[in-house]
Coordinates of C-alpha atoms in Angstrom, one line a residue:
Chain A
X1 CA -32.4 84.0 28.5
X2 CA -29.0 82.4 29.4
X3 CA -28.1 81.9 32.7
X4 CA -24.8 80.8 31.9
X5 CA -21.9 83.5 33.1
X6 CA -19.0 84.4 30.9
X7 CA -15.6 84.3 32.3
X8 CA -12.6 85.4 31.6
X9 CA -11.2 81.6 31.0
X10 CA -13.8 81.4 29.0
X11 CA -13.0 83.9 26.7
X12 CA -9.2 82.7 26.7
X13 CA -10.2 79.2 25.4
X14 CA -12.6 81.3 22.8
X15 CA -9.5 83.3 21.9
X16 CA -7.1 80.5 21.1
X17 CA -9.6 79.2 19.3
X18 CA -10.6 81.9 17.1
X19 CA -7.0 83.3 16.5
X20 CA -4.6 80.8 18.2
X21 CA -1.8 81.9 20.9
X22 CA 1.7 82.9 20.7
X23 CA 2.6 86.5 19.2
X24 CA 1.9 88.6 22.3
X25 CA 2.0 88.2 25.9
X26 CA 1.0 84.7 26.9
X27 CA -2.9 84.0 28.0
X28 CA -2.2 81.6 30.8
X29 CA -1.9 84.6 33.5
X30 CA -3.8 87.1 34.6
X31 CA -4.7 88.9 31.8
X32 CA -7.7 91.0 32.8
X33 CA -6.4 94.0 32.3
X34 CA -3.9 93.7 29.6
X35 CA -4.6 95.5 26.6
X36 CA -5.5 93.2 23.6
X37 CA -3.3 94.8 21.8
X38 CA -0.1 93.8 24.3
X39 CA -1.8 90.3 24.1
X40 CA -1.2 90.0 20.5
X41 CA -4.6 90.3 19.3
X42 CA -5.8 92.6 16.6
X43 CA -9.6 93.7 15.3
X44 CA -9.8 91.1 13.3
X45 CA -8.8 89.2 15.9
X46 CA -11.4 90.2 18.3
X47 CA -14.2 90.7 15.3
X48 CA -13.4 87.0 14.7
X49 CA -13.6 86.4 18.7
X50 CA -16.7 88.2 19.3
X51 CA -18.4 86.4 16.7
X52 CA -17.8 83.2 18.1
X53 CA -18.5 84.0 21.7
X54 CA -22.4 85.0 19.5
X55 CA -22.6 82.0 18.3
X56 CA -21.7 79.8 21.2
X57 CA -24.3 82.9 23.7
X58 CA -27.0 82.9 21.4
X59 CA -25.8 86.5 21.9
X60 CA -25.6 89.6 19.3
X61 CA -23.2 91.9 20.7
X62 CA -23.2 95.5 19.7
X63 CA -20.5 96.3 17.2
X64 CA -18.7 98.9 19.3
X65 CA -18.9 96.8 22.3
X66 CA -16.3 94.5 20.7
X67 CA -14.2 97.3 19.2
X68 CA -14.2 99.3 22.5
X69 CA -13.2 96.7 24.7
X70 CA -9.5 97.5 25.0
X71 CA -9.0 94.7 27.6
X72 CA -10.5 90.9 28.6
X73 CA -12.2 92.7 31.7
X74 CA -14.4 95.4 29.4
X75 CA -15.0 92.3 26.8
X76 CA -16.3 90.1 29.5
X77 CA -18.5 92.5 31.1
X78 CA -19.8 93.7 27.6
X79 CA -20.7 89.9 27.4
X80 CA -21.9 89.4 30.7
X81 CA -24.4 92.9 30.2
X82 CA -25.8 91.1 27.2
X83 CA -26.5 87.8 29.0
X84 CA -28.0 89.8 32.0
X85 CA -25.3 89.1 34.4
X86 CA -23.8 92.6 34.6
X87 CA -23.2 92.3 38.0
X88 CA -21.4 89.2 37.9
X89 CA -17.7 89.0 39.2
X90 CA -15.4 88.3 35.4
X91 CA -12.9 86.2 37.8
X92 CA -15.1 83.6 39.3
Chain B
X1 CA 24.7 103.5 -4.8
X2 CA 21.7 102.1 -6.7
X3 CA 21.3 103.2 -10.1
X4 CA 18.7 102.2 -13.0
X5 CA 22.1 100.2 -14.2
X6 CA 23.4 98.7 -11.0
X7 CA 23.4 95.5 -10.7
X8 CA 20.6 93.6 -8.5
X9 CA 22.2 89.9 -7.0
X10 CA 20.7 86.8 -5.5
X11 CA 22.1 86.5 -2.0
X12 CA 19.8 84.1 -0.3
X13 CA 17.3 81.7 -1.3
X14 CA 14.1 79.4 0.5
X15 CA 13.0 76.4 -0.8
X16 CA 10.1 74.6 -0.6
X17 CA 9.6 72.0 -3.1
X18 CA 7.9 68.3 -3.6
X19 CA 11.1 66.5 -4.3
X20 CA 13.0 68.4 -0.9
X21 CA 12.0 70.8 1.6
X22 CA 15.1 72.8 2.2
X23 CA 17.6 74.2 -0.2
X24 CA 20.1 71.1 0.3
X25 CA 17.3 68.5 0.3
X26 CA 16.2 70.5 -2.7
X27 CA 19.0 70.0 -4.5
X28 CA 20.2 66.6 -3.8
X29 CA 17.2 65.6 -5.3
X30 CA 16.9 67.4 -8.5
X31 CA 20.6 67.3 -9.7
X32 CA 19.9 63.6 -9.5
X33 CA 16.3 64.1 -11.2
X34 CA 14.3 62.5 -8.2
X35 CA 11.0 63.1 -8.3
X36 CA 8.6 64.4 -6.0
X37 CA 5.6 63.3 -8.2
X38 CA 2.6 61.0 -6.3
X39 CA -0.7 60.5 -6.2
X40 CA -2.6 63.5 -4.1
X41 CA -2.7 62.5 -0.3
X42 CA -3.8 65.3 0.7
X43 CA -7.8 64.8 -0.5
X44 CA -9.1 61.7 -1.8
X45 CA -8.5 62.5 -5.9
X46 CA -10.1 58.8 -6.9
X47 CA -13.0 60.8 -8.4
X48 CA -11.3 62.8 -10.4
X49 CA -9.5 62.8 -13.7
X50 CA -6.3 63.7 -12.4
X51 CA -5.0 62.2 -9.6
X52 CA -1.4 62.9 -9.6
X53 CA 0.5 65.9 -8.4
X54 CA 3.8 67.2 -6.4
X55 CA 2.8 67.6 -2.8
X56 CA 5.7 69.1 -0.3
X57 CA 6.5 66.4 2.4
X58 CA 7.6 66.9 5.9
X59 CA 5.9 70.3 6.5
X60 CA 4.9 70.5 9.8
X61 CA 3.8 74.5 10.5
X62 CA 3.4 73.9 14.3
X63 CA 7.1 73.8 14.1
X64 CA 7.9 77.0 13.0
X65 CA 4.7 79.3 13.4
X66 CA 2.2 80.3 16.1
X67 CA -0.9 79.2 16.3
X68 CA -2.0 82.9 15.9
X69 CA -0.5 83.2 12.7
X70 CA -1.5 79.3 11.6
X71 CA -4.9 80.4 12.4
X72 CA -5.4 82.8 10.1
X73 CA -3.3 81.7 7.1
X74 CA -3.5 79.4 4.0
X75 CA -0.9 76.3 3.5
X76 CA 0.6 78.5 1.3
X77 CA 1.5 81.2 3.2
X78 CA 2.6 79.1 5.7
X79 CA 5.2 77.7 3.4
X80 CA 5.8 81.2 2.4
X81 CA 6.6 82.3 5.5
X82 CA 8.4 79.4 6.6
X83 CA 10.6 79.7 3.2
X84 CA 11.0 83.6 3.8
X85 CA 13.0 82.1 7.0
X86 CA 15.0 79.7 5.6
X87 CA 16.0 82.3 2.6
X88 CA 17.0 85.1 5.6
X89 CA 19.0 82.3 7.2
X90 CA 20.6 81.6 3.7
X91 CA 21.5 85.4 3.1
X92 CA 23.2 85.2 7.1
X93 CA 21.2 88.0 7.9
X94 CA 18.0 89.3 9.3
X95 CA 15.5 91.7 9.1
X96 CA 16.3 93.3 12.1
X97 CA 19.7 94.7 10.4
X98 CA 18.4 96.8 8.1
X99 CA 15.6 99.8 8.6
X100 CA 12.6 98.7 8.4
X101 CA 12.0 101.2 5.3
X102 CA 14.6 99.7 3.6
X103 CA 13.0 96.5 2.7
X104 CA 10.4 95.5 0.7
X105 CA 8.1 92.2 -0.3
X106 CA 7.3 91.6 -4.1
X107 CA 5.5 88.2 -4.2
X108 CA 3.9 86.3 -6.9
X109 CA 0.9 84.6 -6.6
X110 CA -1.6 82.5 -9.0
X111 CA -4.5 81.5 -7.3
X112 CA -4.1 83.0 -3.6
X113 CA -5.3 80.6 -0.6
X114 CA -7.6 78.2 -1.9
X115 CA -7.6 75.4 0.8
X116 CA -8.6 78.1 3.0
X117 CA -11.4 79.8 1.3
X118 CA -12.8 76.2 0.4
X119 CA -13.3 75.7 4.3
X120 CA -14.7 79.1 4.6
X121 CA -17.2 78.4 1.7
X122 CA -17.8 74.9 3.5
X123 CA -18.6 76.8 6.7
X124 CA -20.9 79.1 4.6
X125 CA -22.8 76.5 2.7
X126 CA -23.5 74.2 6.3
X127 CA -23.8 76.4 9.0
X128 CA -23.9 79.8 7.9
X129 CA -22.8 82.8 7.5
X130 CA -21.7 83.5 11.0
X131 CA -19.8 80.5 11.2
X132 CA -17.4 82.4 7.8
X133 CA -14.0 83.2 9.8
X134 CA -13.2 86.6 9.7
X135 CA -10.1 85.7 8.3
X136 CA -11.0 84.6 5.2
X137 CA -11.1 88.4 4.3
X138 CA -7.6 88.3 3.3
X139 CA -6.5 84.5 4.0
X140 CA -7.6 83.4 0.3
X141 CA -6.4 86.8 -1.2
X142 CA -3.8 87.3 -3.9
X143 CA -1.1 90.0 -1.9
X144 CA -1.9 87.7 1.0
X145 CA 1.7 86.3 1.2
X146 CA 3.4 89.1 0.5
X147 CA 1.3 91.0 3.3
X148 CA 1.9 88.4 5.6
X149 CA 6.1 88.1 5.0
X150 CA 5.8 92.0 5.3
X151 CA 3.8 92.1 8.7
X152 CA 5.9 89.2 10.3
X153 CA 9.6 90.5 9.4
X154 CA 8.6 94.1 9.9
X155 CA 9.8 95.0 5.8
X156 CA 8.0 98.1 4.8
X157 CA 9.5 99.4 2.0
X158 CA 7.8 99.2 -1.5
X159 CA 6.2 96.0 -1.7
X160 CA 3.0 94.4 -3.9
X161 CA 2.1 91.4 -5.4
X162 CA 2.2 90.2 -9.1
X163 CA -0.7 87.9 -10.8
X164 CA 0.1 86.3 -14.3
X165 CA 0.0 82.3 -13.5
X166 CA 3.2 80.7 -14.3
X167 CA 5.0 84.0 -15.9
X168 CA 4.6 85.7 -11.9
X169 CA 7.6 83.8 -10.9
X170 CA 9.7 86.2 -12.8
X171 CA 7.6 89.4 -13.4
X172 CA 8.0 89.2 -9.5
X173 CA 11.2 89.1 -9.4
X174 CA 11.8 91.7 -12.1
X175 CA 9.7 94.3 -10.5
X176 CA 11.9 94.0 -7.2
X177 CA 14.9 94.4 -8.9
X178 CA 13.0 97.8 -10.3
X179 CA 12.2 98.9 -6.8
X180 CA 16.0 98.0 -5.6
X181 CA 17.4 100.0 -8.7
X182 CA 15.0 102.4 -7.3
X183 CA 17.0 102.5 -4.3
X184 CA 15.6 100.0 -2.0
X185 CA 18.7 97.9 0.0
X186 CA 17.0 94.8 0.3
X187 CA 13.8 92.8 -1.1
X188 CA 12.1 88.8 -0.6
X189 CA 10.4 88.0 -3.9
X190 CA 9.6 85.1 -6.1
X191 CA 6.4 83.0 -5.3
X192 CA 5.2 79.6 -3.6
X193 CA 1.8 78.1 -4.4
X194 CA -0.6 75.7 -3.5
X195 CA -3.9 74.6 -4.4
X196 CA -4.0 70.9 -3.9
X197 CA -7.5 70.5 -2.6
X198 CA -10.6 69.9 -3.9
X199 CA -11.6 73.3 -5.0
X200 CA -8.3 74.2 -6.3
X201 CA -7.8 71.2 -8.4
X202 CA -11.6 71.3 -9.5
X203 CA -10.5 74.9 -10.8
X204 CA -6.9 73.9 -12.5
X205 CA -8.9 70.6 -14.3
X206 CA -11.0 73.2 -16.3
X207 CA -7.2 74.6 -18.0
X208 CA -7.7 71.2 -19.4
X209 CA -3.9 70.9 -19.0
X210 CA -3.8 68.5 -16.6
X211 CA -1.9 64.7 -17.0
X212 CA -4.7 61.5 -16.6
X213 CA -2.0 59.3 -16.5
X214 CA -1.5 57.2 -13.2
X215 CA 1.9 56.5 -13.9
X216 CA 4.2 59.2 -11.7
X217 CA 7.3 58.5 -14.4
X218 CA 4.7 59.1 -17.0
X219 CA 2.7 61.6 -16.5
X220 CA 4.3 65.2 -17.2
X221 CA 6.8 64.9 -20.1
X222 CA 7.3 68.0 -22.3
X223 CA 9.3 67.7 -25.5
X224 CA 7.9 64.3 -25.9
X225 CA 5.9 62.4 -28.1
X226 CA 3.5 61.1 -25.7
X227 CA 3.2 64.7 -23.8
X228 CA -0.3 65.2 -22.8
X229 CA -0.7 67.8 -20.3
X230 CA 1.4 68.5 -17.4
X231 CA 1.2 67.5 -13.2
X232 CA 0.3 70.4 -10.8
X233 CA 2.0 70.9 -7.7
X234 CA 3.0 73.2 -4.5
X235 CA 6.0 74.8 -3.3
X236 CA 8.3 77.2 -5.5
X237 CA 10.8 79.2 -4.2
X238 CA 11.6 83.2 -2.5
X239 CA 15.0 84.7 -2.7
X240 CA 16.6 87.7 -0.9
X241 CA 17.7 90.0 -3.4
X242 CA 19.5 92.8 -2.9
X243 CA 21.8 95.5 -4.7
X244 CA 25.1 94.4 -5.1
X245 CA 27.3 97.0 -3.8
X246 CA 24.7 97.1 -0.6
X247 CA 25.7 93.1 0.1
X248 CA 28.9 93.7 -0.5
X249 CA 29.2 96.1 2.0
X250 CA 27.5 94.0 4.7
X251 CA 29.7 91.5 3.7
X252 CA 26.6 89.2 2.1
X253 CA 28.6 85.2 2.2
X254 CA 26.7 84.3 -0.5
X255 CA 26.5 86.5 -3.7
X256 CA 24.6 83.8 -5.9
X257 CA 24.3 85.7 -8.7
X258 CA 22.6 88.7 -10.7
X259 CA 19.2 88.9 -12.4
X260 CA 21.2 90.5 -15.4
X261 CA 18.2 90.5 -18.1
X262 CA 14.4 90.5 -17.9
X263 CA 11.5 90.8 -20.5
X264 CA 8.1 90.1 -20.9
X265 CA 5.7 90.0 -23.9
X266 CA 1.5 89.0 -24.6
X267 CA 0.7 86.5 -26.7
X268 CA -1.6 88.3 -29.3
X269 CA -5.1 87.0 -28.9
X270 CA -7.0 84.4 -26.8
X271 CA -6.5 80.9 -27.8
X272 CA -3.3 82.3 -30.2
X273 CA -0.5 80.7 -29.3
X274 CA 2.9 82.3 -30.9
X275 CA 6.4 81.6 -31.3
X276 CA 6.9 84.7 -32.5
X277 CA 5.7 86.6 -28.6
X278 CA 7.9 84.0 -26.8
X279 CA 11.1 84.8 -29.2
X280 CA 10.8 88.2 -28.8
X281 CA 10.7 88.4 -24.7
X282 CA 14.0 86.2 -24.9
X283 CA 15.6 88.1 -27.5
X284 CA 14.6 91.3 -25.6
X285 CA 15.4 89.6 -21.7
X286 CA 18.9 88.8 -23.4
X287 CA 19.5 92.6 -24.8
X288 CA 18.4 94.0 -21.5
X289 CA 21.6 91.3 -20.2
X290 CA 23.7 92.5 -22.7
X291 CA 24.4 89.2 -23.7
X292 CA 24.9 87.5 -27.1
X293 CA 22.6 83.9 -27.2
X294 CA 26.2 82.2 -27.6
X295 CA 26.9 83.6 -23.8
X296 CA 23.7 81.4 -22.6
X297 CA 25.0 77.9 -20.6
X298 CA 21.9 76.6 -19.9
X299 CA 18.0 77.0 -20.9
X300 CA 15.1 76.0 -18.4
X301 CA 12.5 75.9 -20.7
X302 CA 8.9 76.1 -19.5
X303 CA 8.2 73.1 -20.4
X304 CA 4.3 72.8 -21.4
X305 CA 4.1 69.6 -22.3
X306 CA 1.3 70.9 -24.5
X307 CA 1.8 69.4 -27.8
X308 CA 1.1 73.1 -29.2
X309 CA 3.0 74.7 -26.8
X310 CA 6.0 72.9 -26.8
X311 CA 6.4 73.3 -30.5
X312 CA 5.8 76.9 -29.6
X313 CA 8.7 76.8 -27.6
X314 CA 11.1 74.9 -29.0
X315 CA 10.3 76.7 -32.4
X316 CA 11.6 80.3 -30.6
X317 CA 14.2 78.4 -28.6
X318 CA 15.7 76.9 -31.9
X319 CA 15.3 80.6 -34.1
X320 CA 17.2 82.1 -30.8
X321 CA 20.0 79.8 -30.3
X322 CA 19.8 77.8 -33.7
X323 CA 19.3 73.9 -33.7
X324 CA 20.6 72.5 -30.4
X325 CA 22.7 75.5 -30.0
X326 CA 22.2 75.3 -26.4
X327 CA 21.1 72.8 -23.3
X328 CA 17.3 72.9 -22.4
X329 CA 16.4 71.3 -19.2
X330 CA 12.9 71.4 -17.3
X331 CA 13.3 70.2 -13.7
X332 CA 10.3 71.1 -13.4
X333 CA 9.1 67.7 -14.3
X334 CA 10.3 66.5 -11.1
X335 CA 8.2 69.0 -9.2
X336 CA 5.4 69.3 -11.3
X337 CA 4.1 72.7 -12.5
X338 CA 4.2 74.9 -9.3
X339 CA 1.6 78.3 -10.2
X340 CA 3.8 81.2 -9.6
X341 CA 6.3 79.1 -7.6
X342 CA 8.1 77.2 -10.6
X343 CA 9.5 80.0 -12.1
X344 CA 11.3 81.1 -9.2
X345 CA 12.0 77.8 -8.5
X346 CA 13.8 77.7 -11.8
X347 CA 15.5 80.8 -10.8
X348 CA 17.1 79.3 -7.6
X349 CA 17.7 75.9 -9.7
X350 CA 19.7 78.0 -11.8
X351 CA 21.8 79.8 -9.4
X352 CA 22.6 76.6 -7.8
X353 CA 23.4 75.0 -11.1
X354 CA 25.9 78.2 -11.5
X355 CA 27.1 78.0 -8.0
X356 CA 28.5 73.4 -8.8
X357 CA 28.7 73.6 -12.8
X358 CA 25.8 70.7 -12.7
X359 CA 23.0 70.6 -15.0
X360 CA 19.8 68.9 -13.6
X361 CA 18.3 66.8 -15.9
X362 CA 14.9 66.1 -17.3
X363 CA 14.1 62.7 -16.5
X364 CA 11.7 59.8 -18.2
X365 CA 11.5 62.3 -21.3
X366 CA 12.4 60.8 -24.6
X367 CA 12.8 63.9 -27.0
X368 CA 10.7 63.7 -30.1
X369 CA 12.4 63.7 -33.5
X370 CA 10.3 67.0 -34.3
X371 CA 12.0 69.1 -32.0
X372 CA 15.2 70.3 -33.0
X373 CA 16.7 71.2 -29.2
X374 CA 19.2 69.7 -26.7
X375 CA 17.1 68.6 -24.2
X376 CA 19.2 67.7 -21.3
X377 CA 17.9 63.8 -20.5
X378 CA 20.6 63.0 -17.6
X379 CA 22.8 65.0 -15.1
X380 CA 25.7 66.8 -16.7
X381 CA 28.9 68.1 -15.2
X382 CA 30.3 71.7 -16.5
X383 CA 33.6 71.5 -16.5
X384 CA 33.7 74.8 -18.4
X385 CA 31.1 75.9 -15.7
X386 CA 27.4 77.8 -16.2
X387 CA 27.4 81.3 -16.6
X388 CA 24.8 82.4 -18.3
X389 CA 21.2 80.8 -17.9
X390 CA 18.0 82.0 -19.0
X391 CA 14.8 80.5 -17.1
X392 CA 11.7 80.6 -19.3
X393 CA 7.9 80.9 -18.1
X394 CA 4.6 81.4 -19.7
X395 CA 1.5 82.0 -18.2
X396 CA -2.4 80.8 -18.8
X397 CA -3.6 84.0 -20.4
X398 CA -0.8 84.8 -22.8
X399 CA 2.1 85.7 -20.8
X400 CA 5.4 85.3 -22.0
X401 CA 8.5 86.0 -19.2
X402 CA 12.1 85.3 -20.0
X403 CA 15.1 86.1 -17.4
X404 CA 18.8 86.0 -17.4
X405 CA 21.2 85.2 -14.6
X406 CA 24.4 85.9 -14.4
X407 CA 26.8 83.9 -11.9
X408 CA 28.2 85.8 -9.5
X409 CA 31.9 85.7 -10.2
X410 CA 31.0 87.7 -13.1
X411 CA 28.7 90.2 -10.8
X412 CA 31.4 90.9 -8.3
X413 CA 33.7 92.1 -11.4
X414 CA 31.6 94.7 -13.2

């Protein structure tokens, strides 16, 4: 198992990577708990997101764990639950 | 008020061509017949037949797009979206003026985004399945530029996308002036293309239309003895068109003209090609104008460079107007042959041709003796001025299209 925590800078640079920057509120804040949505980031967005973070985890996420996160906190968390780190801080 | 008879104008147009980026850089070029034609840069073509084609220089998406739309687009939407701009900027006006129901995207598109879906299938075949961006789910697609012009400039009206190769660059354009007859103020249509990469060109080398020569001034040259194929290339053209008495009323600067006569007809079996399907969609486009074939200025002919094809067309172009009744030109030649874009790029041509009384030529062609049409070889000056033109364009497949344009001093009369 990975010991490796996911954090919410983590899932920025996955973000612009997957789906680039630009058309919603800009990423280099706080953007916890900012809806994806106000972010700029749609399902296909995320879909495309959440399968990278897999791939990079050795992770399979449940489906509705990428669809029901509404904000970087709940997506980091669901990520952080799969890697056994569901206690883990998203911030640090 | 919009009618089934009112009369649907040109008011803005967004060019994105090999021989100029830009609607002037566009045009200084092609009234002069400078060509964009080189050999491919943007893959190594040294293994392939053909290694000549019209790429668009200077295109730099990071300067006008997000990465979060670059991300998840093809080149050619990219261009699309990009020439979508420049044709709002051309038409003074924005999107935001009008309600949002009120405009509409009607896009042509021959082989949707190749260069995109090739990575995809390259990210397939190496690493994958997961490594397949989700994008490519509607990236590669068909409606894909029209659905992105649409989502970007917030046009929701009636909107689509038409597929028949080269003839889409006009069948596009004719089913927007439908919708805007319909009732709908304002509508982007027309088509730009590209497939210049390895999978694309892999797929256009099996129309086994496709130039081997080496030799850029060589290479595509319709109407003449030594044509043997044509050169592809990317780019083509969108237009804002809107109903006339609507851009008169927001005071549109620049009434280019009106799209005054459309037809289409099918060729009438595979591997048939006929004369006889061509004449009739330019005898029919110029009934639907209301226009006698001595009121046509200027031709742009589709321009093959098919030995069969070419008869094909100078054969109708000759019954229509008789024997060099009327000036043919192909600018095209300077491009290369742009998918769904070169109609539309004939379109605008057209309208600027109308707009300075210049006809661009079709350079390096030396007519042959067998084909009884006025092929316009250099630049001409119209002191008389262009009027009336008439863009043809067929498609792989048996489509015929043929359009008429009116100029818009005529338009603004009626």
């Amino acid at each position: 198992m990975s010991t490796t925590e996911f954090t919410v800078e983590d899932l920025k640079r996955i973000l612009r990577e997957a789906a680039g920057s630009g058309d919603g509120v800009s990423l280099d804040g706080d953007i916890l708990d900012i809806d994806f949505e106000v972010l700029g980031y749609d399902s296909l967005a995320l879909l495309e997101t959440g399968g990278r973070i897999e791939r990079e985890y050795e992770i399979s996420l449940d489906e509705s764990a990428i669809s029901e996160a509404e904000t970087p906190r709940a997506l980091v968390e669901a990520v952080n639950n799969d890697l056994g780190l569901a206690q883990a801080d998203p911030v640090s | 008020m919009n009618g089934r008879n009112s009369s649907v104008v040109v008011t803005g147009l967004g060019i994105a061509a090999p021989n100029g980026l830009g609607n002037r850089n566009y045009w200084e070029s092609v009234r002069e017949g400078v060509s964009g034609i080189g050999r491919i840069s943007h893959f190594d073509p040294s293994q392939y037949p053909s290694r000549l084609a019209g790429e668009v220089k200077g295109f730099v998406p990071e300067e006008h797009l997000t990465s979060r739309i670059i991300s998840q687009t093809d080149r050619m939407t990219q261009l699309a979206l990009v020439g979508t701009d420049c044709a709002f900027a051309d038409a003074r006006t924005q999107p935001s003026e009008f309600d949002e129901y009120e405009m509409g995207v009607v896009t042509a598109s021959s082989s949707g985004g190749f260069e995109f879906g090739e990575n995809e299938l390259r990210n397939l075949w190496s690493q994958g399945g997961q490594y397949v961006s989700a994008y490519q789910s509607f990236a590669w697609f068909y409606a894909v530029n029209s659905g992105q012009i649409s989502i970007r400039n917030g046009m929701r009206g009636p909107s689509g996308v038409v597929v028949s190769d080269q003839a889409g660059g006009l069948d596009a354009i004719a089913q927007a002036r439908r919708q805007i007859r319909k009732g709908t103020r304002m509508i982007v249509s027309g088509g730009i293309d590209a497939s210049l990469c390895p999978w694309g060109w892999t797929a256009q080398l099996t129309s086994r239309r496709l130039s081997t020569s080496s030799d850029p001034n060589r290479a595509y040259l319709p109407f003449d003895a030594e044509a043997a194929g044509h050169v592809p290339g990317e780019g083509g053209a969108l237009v804002i068109m809107e109903d006339l008495a609507s851009a008169h009323e927001r005071r549109a600067p620049n009434v280019y003209g009106e799209i005054s006569g459309y037809a289409a007809t099918i060729d009438p079996g595979a591997g048939v090609e006929s004369a006889t399907s061509l004449q009739k969609a330019i005898e029919q486009a110029l009934r639907n104008a209301d226009a006698d074939p001595a009121e046509i200025d200027l031709v742009f002919a589709d321009a093959a460079a098919v030995p069969e094809l070419d008869r094909a067309e100078a054969e109708a172009l000759t019954k229509v107007f008789g024997v060099r009744g009327v000036p043919v030109t192909a600018p095209k030649t300077t491009t290369g042959r742009l998918g769904s874009g070169a109609a539309s790029l004939d379109v605008a041509t057209a309208f600027l041709a109308m707009r300075d009384g210049v006809i661009p030529p079709t350079p390096n062609v030396r007519i042959a003796d067998e084909y009884d049409i006025d092929l316009v070889s250099e630049k001409r000056e119209s002191r008389a001025g262009v009027r009336n033109c008439l863009v043809i364009a067929r498609g792989i497949g048996g489509f015929n299209s043929a359009m008429v344009l009116r100029d818009s001093n005529q338009s603004s009369g009626r």
